[in-house]
Tab-separated table of C-alpha atoms in Angstrom:
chain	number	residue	atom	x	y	z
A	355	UNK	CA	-48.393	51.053	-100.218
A	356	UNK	CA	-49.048	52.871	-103.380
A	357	UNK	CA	-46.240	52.400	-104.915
A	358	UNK	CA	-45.640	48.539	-104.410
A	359	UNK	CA	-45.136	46.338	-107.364
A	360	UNK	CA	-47.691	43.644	-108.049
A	361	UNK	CA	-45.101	41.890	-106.461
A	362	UNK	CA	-44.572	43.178	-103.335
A	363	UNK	CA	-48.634	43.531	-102.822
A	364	UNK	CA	-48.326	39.934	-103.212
A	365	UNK	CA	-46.094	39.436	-100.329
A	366	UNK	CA	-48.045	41.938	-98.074
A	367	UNK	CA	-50.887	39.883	-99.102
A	368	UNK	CA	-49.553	36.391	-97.601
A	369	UNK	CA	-48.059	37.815	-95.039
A	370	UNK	CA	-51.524	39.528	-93.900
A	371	UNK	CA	-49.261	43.123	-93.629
A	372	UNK	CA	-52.035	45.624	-92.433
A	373	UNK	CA	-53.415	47.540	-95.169
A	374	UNK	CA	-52.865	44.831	-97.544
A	375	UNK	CA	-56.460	44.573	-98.243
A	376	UNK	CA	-57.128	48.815	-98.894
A	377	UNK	CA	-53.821	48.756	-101.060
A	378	UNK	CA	-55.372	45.811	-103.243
A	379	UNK	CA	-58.620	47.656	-103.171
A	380	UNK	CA	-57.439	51.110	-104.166
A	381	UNK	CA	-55.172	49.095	-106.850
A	382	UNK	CA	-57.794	47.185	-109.033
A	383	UNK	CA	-61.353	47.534	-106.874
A	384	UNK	CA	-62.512	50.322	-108.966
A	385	UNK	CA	-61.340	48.978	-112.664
A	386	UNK	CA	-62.836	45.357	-111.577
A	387	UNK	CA	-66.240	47.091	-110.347
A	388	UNK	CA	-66.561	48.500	-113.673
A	389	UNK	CA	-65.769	45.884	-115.338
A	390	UNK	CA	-68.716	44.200	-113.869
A	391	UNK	CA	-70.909	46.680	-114.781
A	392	UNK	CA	-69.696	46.954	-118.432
A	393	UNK	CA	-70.442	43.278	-118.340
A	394	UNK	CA	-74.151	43.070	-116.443
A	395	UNK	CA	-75.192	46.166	-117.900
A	396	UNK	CA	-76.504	47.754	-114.434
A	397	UNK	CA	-74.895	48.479	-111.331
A	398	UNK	CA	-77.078	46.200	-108.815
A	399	UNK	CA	-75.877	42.671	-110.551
A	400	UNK	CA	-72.484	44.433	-111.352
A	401	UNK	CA	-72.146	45.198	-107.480
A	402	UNK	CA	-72.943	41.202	-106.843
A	403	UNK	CA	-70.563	40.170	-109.434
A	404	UNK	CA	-67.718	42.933	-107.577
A	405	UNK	CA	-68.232	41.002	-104.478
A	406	UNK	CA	-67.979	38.038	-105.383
A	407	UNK	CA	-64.748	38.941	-107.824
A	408	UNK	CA	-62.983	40.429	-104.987
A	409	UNK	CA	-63.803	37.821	-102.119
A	410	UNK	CA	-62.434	35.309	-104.034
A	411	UNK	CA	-59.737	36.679	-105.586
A	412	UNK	CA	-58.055	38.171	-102.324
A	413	UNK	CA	-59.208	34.878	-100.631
A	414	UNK	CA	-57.169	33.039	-103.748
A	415	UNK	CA	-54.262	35.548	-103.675
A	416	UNK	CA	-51.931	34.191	-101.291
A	417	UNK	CA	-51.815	30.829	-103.529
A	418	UNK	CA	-51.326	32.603	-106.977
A	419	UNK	CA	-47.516	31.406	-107.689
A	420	UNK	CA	-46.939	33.987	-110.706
A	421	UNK	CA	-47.204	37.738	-109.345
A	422	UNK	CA	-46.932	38.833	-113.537
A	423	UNK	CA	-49.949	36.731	-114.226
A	424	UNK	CA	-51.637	38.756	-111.245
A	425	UNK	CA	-54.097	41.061	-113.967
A	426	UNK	CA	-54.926	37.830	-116.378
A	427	UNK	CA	-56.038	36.420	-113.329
A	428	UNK	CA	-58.066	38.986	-111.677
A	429	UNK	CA	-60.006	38.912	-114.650
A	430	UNK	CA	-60.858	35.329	-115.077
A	431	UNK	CA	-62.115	35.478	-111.577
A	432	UNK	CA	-63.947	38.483	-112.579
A	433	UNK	CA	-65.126	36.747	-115.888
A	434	UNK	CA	-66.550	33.233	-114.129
A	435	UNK	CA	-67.796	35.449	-111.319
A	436	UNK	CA	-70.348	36.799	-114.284
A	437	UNK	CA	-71.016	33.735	-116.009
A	438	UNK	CA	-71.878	32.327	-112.468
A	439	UNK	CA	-74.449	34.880	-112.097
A	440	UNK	CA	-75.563	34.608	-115.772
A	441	UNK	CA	-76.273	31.210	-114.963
A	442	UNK	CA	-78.740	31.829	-112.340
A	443	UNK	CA	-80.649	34.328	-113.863
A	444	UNK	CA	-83.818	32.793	-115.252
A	445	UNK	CA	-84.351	35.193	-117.963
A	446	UNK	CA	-81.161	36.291	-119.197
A	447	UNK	CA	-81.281	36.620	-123.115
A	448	UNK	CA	-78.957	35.376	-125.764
A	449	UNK	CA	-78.869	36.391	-128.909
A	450	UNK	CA	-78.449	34.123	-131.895
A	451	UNK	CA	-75.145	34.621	-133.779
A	452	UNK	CA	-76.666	35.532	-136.938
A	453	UNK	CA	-77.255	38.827	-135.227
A	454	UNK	CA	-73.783	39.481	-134.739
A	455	UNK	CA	-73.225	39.275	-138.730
A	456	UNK	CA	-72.195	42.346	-139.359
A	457	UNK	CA	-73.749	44.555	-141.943
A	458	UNK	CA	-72.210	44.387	-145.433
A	459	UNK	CA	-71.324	41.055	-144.930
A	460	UNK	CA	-73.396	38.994	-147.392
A	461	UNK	CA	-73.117	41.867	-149.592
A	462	UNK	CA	-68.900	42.612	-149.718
A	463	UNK	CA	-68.920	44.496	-153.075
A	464	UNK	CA	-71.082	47.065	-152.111
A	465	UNK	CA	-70.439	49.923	-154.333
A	466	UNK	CA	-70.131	52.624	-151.357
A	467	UNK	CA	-69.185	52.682	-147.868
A	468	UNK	CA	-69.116	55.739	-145.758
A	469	UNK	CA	-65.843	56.511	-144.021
A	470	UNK	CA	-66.178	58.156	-140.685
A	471	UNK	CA	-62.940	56.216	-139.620
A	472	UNK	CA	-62.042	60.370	-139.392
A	473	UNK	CA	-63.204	60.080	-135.394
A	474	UNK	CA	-64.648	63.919	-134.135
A	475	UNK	CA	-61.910	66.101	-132.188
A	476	UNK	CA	-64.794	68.069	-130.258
A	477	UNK	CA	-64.938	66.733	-126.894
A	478	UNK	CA	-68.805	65.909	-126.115
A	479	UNK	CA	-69.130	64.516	-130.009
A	480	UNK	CA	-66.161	61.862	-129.336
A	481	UNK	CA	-68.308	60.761	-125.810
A	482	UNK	CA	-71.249	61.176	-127.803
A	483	UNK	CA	-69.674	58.522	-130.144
A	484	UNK	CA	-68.247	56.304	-127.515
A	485	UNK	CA	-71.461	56.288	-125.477
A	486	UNK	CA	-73.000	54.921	-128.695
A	487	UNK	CA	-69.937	52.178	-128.651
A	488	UNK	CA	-70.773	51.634	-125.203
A	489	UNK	CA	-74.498	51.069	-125.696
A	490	UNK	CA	-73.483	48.427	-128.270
A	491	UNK	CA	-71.256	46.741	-126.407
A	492	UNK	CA	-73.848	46.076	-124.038
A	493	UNK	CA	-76.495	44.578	-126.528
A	494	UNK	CA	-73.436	42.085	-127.434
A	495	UNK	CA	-73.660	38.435	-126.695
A	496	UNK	CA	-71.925	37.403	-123.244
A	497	UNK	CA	-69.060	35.245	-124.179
A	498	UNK	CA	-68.712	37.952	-127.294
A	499	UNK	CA	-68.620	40.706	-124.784
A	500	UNK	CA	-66.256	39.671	-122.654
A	501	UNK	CA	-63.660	38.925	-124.954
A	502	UNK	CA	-64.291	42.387	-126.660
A	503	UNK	CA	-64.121	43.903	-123.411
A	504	UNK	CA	-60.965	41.832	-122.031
A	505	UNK	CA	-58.792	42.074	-125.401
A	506	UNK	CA	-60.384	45.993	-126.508
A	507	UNK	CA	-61.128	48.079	-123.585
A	508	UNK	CA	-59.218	46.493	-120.807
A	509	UNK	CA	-56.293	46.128	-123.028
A	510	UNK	CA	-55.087	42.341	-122.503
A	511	UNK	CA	-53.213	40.613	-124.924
A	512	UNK	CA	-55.198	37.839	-126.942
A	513	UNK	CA	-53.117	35.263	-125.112
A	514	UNK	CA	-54.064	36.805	-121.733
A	515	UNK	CA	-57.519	36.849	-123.038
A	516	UNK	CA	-57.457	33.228	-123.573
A	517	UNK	CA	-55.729	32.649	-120.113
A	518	UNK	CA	-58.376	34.448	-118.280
A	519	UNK	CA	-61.666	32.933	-120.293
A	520	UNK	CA	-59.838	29.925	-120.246
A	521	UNK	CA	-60.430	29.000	-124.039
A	522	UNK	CA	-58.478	28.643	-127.044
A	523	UNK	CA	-56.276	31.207	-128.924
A	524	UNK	CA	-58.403	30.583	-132.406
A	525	UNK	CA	-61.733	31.075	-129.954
A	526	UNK	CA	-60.672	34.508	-128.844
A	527	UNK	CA	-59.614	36.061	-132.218
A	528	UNK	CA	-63.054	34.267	-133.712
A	529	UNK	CA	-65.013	36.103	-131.167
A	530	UNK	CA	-63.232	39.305	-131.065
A	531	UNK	CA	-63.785	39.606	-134.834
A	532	UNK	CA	-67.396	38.995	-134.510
A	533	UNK	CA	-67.601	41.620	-131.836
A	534	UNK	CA	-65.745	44.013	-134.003
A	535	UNK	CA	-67.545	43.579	-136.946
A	536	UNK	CA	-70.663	44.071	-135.263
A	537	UNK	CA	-69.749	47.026	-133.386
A	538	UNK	CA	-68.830	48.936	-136.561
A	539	UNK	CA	-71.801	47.521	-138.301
A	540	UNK	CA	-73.627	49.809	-135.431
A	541	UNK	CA	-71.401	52.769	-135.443
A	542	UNK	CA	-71.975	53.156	-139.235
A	543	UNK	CA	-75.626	53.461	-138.561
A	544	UNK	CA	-75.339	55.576	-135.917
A	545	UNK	CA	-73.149	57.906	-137.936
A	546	UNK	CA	-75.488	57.435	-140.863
A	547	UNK	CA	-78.809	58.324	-138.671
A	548	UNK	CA	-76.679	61.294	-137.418
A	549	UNK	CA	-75.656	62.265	-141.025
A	550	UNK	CA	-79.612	62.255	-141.936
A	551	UNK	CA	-80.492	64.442	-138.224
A	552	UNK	CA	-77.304	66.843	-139.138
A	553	UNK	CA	-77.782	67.048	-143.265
A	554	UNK	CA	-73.829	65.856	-143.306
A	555	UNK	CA	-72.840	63.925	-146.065
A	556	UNK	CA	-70.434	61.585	-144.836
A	557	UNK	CA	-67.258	60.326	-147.487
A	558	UNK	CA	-67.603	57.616	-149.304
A	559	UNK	CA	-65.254	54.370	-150.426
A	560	UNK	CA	-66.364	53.545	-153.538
A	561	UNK	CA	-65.765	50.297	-155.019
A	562	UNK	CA	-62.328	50.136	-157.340
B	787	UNK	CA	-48.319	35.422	-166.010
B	788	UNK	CA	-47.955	35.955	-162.150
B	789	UNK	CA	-49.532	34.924	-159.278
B	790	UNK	CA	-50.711	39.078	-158.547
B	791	UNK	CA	-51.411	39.281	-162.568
B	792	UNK	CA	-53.533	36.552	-162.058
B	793	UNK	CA	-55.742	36.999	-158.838
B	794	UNK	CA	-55.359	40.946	-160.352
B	795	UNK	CA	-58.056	39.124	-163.119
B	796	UNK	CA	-60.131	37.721	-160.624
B	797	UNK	CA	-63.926	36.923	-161.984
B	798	UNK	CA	-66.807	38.502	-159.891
B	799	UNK	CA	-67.328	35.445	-157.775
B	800	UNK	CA	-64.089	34.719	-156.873
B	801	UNK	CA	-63.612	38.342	-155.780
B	802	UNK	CA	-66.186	37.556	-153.903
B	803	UNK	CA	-65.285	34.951	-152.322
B	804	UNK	CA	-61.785	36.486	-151.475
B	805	UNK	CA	-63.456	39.694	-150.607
B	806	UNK	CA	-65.322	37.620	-147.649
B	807	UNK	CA	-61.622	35.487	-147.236
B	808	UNK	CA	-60.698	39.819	-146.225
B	809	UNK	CA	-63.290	39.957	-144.042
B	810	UNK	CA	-62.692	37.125	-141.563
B	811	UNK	CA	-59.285	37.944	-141.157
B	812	UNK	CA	-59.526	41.528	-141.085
B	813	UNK	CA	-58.441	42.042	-137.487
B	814	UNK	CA	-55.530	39.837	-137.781
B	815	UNK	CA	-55.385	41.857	-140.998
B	816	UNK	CA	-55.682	45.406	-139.008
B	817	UNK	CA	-53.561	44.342	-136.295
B	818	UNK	CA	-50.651	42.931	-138.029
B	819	UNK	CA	-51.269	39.298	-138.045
B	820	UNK	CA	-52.064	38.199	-140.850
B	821	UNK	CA	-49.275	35.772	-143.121
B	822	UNK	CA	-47.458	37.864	-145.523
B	823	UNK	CA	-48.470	36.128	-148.352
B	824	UNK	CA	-52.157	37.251	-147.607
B	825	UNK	CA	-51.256	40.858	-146.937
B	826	UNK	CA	-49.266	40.938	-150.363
B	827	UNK	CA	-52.596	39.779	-152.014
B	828	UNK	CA	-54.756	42.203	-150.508
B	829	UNK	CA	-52.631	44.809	-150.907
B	830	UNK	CA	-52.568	43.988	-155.035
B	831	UNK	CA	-56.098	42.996	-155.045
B	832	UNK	CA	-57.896	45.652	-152.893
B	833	UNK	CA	-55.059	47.974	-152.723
B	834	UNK	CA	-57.025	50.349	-154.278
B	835	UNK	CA	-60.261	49.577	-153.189
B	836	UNK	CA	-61.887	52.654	-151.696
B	837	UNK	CA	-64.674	50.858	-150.442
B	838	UNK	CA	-62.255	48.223	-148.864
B	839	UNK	CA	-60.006	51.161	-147.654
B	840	UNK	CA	-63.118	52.787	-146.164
B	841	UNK	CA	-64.270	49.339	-144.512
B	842	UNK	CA	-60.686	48.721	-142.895
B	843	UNK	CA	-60.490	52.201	-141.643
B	844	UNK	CA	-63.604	52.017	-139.811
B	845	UNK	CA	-63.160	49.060	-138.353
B	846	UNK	CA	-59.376	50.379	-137.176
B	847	UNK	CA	-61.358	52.868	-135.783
B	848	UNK	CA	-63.918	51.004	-133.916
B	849	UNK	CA	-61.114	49.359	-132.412
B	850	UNK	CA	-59.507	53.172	-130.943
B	851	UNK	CA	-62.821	53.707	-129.673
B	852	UNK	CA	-63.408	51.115	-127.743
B	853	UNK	CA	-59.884	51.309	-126.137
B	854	UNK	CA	-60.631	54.663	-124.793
B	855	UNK	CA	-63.682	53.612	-122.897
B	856	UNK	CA	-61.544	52.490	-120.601
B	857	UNK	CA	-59.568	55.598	-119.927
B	858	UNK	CA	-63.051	57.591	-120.198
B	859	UNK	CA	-66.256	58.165	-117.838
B	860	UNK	CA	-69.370	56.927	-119.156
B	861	UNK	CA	-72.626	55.137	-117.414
B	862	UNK	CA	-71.265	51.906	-117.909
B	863	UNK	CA	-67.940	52.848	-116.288
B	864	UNK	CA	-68.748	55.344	-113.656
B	865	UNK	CA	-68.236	53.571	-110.276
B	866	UNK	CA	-70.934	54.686	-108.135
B	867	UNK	CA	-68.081	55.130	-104.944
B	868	UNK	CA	-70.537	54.894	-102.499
B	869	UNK	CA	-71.981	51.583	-103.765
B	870	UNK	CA	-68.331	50.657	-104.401
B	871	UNK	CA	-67.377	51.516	-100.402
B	872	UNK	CA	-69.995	49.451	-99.207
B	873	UNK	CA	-68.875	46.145	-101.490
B	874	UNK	CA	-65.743	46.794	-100.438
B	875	UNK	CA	-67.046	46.795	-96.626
B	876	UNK	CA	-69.010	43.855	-97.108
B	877	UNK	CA	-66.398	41.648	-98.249
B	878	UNK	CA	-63.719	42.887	-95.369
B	879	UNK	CA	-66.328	41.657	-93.084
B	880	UNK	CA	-66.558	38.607	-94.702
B	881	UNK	CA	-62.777	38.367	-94.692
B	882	UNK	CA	-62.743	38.881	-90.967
B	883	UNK	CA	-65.547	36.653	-89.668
């Protein structure tokens, strides 16, 4: 069954073929499970979140009508099945949105900004650097996170993004931009911190 | 004199202010999106902006990071497969009953 089309895994699904279930499993369990935990933060809620993702989605397979919307839709199942559980935690934190303005923003003509655009080639310093990015994208606000995550990492259009949060066009790009300037907000202090540990002097943009 | 002459002679404040217009459209800006008319002014304007080029540049490569988490391993996107077996258990039961 590995090499059906989303299509035909649709059709095995309604017609309850054996080994519908493990082919829709091996297909998108893992990438959805991850998912979760890129969006709880820790593997116990993320495992909830799974379940609950992939009960209802295979439950609410055999009624999806278009097979090419089948990835949009897995995650906007995925996405209310965490806002369902964000709900009923008692103490889950949100941050203001002034804490998403990234830095440099009140202050556009600073004089210098460091360019490490100039990512590292050594293995273990790029997962350095994107376990950094991670971390970040952890601290970010919920709805903030999950359209970074949807549109950025998971690699969905902005339309599907909207599709599968279920909000505007204007609200995803809003959001995403937010997210993004925040993130590299944090990644130019962590490569300034690592410029003061290492002695580097990172390249500047100075203002024309 | 032109419309690039003049936002070329911008004062202080309104380079501010366009220099924070930049910055909420800099992904549309990054990704392509943006109206040509806006690209055509930030191109004269900040064209040869270092700091600007150095701003863009990160961000563009904020955005390549983040697009290989999901091709990479890290805590947040190691699937524990034993935890991941026994979701995937759970619900088949619940499938079944």
């Amino acid at each position: 069954m590995a090499e059906m089309t989303d299509e035909e895994l649709l059709e095995a699904v309604k017609r309850d073929d054996p080994g519908a279930f493990d082919a829709f499993v091996d297909r998108y369990g893992r990438r959805l499970m991850a998912f979760g935990v890129r969006m709880c933060g820790h593997h116990e809620d993320a495992e909830d979140v799974f379940q609950e993702t992939l009960l209802k989605a295979y439950q609410g397979l055999k009624d999806l009508r278009e097979p090419k919307a089948l990835r949009t839709w897995l995650y906007r199942v995925a996405a209310n099945a965490c806002r369902m559980k964000r709900r009923k935690e008692k103490h889950s934190r949100e941050i203001s949105l002034d804490a998403l303005k990234p830095a440099g923003w009140e202050d556009a003509m600073t004089p210098e900004i460091p360019d490490w655009s100039d990512l590292p080639d050594d293995a273990s310093e790029r997962a350095e650097l994107r376990s950094a990015l991670e971390q970040e994208i952890s601290q970010l606000p919920p709805d903030y996170r999950l359209v970074l995550l949807l549109r950025d990492v998971e690699g969905l259009s902005t339309q599907e993004t909207a599709d599968a949060l279920q909000v505007r066009v204007p609200a995803v790009k809003m959001r995403l931009h937010r997210a993004r300037m925040a993130l590299r907000g944090q990644l130019e202090a962590f490569h300034a911190a690592h410029a003061t540990q290492t002695g580097a002097k990172p390249a500047l943009g100075g203002a024309a | 004199m032109s419309e690039n002459e003049r936002l070329k002679n911008l004062s202080r404040d309104e380079r501010v202010a366009f220099c924070r217009e930049v910055l909420d459209n800099l992904s549309d800006l990054v990704e392509g999106e943006a109206p040509a008319d806006f690209c055509e002014r930030v191109d004269e304007i900040l064209g040869d902006c270092q700091a600007f080029t150095a701003y863009r540049n990160t961000l563009e490569a904020t955005i390549d990071l983040a697009g290989e988490c999901s091709e990479t391993e890290s805590e947040f996107s190691k699937v524990d497969e034993d935890a991941f077996l026994r979701c995937v258990e759970r619900v088949r039961g619940k499938l079944n009953s």
